[in-house]
Coordinates of C-alpha atoms and ligand atoms in Angstrom, one line a residue:
X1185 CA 0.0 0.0 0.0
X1186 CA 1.0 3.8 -0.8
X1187 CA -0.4 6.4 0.6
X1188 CA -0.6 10.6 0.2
X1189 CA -1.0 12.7 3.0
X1190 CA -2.0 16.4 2.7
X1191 CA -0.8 18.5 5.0
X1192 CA 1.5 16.9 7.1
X1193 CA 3.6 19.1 9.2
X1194 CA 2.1 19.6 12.0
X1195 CA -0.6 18.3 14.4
X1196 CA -2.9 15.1 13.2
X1197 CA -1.8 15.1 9.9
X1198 CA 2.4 14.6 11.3
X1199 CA 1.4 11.8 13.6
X1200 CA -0.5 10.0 11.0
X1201 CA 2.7 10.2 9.1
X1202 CA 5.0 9.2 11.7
X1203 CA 2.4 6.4 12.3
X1204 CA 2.4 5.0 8.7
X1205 CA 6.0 5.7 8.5
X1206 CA 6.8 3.6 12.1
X1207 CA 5.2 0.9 9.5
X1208 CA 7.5 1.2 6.3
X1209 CA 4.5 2.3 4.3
X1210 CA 5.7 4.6 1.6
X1211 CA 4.1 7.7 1.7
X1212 CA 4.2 11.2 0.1
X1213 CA 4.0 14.1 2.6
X1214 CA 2.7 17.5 1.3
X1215 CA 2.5 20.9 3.0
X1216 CA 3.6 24.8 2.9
X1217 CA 6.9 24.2 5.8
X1218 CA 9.1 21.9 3.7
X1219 CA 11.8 21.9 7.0
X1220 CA 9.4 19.7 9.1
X1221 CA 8.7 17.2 6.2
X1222 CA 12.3 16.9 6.0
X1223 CA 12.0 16.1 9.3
X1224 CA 9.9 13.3 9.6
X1225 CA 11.8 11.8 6.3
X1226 CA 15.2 11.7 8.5
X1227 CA 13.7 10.4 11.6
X1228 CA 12.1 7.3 9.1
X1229 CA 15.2 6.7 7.2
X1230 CA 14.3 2.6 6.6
X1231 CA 10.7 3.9 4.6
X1232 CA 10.6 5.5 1.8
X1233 CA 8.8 8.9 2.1
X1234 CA 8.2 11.9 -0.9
X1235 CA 8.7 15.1 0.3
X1236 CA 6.9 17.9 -1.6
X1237 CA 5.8 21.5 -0.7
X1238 CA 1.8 22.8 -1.7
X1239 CA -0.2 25.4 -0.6
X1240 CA -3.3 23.9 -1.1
X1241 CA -4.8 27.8 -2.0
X1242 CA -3.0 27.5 -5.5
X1243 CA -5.5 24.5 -6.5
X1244 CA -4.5 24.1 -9.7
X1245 CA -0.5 23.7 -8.9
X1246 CA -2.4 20.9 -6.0
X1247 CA -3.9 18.9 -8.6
X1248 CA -0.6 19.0 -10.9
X1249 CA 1.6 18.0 -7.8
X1250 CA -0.9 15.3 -7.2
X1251 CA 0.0 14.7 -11.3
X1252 CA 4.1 14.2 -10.3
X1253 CA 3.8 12.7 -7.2
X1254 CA 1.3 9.6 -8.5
X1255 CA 4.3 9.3 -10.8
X1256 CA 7.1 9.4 -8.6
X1257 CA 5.6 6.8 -6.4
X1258 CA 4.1 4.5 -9.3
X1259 CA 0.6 5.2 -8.3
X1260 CA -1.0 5.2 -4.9
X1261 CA -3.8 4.0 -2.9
X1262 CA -5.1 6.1 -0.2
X1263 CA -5.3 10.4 -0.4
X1264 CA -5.6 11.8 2.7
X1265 CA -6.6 15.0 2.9
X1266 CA -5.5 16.6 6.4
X1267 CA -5.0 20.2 5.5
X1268 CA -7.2 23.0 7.0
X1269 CA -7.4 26.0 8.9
X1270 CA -9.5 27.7 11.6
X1271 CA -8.9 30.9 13.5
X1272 CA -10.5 32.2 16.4
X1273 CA -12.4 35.4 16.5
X1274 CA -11.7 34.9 12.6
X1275 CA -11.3 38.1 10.5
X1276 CA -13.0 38.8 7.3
X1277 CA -10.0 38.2 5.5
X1278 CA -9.3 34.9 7.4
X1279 CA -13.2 33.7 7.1
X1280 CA -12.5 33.9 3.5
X1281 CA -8.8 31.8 3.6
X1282 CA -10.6 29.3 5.7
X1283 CA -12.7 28.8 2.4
X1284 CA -10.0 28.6 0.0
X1285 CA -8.5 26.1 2.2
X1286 CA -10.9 24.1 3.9
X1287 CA -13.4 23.9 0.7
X1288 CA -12.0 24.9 -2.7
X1289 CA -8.6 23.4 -1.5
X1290 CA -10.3 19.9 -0.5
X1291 CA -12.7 20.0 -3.3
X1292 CA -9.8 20.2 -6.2
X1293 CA -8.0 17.9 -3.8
X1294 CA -10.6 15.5 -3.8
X1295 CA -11.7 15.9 -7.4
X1296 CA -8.2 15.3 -8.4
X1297 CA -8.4 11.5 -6.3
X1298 CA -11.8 10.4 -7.3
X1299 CA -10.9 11.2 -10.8
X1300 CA -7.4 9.1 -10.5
X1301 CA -8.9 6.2 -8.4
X1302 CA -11.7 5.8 -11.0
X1303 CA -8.9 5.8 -13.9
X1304 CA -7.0 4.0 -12.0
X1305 CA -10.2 1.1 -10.6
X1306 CA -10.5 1.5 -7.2
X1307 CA -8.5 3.5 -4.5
X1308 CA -9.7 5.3 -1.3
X1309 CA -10.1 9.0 0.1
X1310 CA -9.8 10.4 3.4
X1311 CA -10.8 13.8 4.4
X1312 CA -10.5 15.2 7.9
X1313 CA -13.5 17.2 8.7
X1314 CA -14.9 17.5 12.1
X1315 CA -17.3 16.9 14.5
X1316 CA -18.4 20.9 13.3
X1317 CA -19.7 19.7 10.1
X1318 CA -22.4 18.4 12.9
X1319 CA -24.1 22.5 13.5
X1320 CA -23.2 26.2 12.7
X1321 CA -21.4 28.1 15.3
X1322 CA -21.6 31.9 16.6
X1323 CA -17.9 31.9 17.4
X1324 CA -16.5 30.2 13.8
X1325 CA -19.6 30.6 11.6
X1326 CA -17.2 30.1 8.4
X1327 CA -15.2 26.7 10.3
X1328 CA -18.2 25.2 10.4
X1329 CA -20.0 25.9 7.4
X1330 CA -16.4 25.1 5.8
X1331 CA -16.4 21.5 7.4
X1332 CA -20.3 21.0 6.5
X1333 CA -18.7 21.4 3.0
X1334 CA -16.4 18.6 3.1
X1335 CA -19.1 16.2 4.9
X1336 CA -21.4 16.8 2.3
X1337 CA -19.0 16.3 -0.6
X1338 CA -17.6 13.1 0.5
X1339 CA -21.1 11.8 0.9
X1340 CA -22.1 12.9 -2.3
X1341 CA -19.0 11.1 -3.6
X1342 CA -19.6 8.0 -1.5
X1343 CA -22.8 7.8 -3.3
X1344 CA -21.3 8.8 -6.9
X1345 CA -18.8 5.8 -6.0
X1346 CA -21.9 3.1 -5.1
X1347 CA -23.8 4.1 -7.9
X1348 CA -21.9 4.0 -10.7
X1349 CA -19.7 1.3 -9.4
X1350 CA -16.4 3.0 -9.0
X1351 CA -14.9 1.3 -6.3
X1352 CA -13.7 4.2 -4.1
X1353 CA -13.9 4.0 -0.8
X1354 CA -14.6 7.3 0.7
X1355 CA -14.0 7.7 4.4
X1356 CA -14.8 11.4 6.2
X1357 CA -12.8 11.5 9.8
X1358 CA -14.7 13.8 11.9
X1359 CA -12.7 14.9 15.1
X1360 CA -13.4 16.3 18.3
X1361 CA -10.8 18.2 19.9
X1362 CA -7.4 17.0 19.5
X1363 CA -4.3 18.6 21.1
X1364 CA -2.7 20.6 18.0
X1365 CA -0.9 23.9 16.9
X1366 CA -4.6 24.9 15.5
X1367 CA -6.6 24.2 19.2
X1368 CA -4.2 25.5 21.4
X1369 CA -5.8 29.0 21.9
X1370 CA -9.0 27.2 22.3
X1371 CA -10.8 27.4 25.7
X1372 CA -13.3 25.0 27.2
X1373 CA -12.1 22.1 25.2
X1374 CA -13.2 18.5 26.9
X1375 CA -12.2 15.1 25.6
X1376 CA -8.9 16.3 24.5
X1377 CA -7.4 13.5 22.8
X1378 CA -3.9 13.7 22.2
X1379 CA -3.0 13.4 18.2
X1380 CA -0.7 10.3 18.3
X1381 CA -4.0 8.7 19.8
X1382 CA -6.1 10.5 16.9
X1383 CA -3.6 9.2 14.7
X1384 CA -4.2 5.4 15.6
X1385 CA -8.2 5.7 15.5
X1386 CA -7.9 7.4 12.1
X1387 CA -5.3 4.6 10.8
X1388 CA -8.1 1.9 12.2
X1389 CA -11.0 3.7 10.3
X1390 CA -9.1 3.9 7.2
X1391 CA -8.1 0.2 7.4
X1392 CA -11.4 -1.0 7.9
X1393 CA -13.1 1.6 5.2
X1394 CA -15.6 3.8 7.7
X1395 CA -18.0 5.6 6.1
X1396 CA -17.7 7.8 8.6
X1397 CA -15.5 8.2 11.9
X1398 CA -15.7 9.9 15.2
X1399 CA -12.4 10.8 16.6
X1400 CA -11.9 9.3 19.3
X1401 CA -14.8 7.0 19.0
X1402 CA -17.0 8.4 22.3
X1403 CA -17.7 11.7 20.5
X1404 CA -20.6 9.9 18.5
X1405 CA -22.3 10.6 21.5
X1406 CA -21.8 14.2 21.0
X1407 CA -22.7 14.1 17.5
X1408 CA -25.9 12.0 18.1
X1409 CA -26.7 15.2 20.3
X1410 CA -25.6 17.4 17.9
X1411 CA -28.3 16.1 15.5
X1412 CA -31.2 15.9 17.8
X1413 CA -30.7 19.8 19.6
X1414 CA -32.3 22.7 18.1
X1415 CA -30.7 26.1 17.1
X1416 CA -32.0 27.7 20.1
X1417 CA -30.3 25.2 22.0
X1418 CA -27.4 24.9 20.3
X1419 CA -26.4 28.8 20.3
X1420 CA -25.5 28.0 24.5
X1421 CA -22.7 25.9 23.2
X1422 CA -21.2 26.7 20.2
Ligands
NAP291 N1 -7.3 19.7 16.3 C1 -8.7 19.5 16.4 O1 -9.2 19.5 17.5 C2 -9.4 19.3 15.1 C3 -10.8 18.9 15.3 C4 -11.6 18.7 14.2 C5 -11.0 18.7 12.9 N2 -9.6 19.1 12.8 C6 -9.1 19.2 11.4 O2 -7.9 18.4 11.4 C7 -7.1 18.9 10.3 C8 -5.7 19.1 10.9 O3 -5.7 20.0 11.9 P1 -4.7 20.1 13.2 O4 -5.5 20.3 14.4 O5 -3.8 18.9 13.1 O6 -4.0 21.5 12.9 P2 -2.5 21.9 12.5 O7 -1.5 21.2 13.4 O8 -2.5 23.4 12.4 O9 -2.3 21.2 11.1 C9 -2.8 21.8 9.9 C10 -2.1 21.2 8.7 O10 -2.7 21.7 7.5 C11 -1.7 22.2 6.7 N3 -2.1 23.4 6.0 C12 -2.8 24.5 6.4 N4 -3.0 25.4 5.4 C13 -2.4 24.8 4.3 C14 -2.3 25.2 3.0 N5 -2.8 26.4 2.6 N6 -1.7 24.4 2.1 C15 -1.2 23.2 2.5 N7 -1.3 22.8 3.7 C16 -1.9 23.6 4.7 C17 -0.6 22.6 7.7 O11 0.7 22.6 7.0 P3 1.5 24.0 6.6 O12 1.0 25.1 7.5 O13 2.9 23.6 6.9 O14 1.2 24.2 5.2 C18 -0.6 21.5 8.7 O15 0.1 20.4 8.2 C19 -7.7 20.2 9.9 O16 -8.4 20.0 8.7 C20 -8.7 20.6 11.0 O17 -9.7 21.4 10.6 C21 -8.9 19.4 13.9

């Protein structure tokens, strides 16, 4: 098995790539600080790992990396897409990056993969979205609405796949809170997972093709409420 990992420098998307690497699984690593690729590369010397700088804004450089590296590597087998964004107390300019990232970035991303898997007869794709795809927000109204994107998407591509027989598996990793560069200005965070344990729930999810996954696994609960509450409700929280 090869993989791609989007955005792997930092946080869940670096221990999912320390985790894959820990098993000799070649990978390619993608994201904007090329140093802490290298990094990982060095401390996994025995597995072969591609190291290759995107910004995931310029969507149509993305898709050609995506071009090179399924070249470099002789075709892979998983995409996951990790990248993303979210900034508290969000200005307009930042509401508007969180788009480019979080939804036009995953949809070329994503576009690029089903396209390639269907090519190529099968193949799987990852995106990390959140438990916030779940409800809007009065603190990160764009976040949310960004991760709502990606949910939707994959499912619509999940269905595209079962329909028309494409054989892609398409599996949307919703977490929690997770201990990261991106949460650590957050306040009145619970269930903090740590993201090497994020890391192993996501790799079991992906292994066993989940639809859908709730990281770590007790936050269904959360998102069973998150269904059932309305708005009124839900402005208390969020
Ligand atoms: N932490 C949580 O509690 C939590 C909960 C739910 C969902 N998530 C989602 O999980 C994913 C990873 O977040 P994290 O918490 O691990 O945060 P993080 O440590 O800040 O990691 C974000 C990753 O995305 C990459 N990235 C950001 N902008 C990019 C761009 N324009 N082009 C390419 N790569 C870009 C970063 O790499 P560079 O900056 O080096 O480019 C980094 O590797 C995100 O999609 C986030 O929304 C996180």
């Amino acid at each position: 098995m090869k993989i791609v990992i989007i955005g792997a420098t930092t946080g869940i998307g670096r221990s999912l790539a320390e985790l894959y690497a820990s098993k000799g699984i070649e990978m390619a690593i993608t994201g904007r600080r090329i140093a802490l690729l290298e990094e990982i590369k060095q401390t996994y010397p025995q597995t072969k790992i591609h190291v290759r700088s995107m910004d995931v804004i310029n969507y149509e450089e993305s898709r050609n990396i995506m071009d090179e590296l399924s070249l470099e590597l002789g075709g892979f087998d998983v995409v996951i897409i990790n990248a993303g964004v979210g900034f508290p107390k969000a200005t307009f300019i930042q509401e508007i990056e969180t788009v480019h990232i979080n939804v036009r970035g995953f949809l070329a991303l994503a576009h690029w993969s089903y396209q390639y898997f269907q090519q190529k007869g099968g193949g799987q794709i990852v995106g990390i979205s959140s438990l916030a795809s779940l409800s809007g927000s009065a603190y990160s109204p764009e976040y949310h609405a960004s991760k709502a994107f990606m949910a939707n998407y994959m499912s619509g591509l999940r269905m595209r796949s079962t329909k028309y027989k494409h054989g892609i598996a398409i599996t949307d990793i919703r977490p929690g809170f997770v201990d990261t560069p991106m949460t650590k200005q957050n306040k009145g965070m619970f269930w903090v997972s740590s993201p090497e344990k994020a890391a192993i729930q996501i790799k079991d999810a992906i292994d066993s093709k989940k639809k859908v996954a709730y990281i770590t696994k007790r936050y269904v609960l959360i998102a069973l409420i998150l269904k059932m509450i309305p708005e009124w409700l839900l402005e208390k929280v969020f």
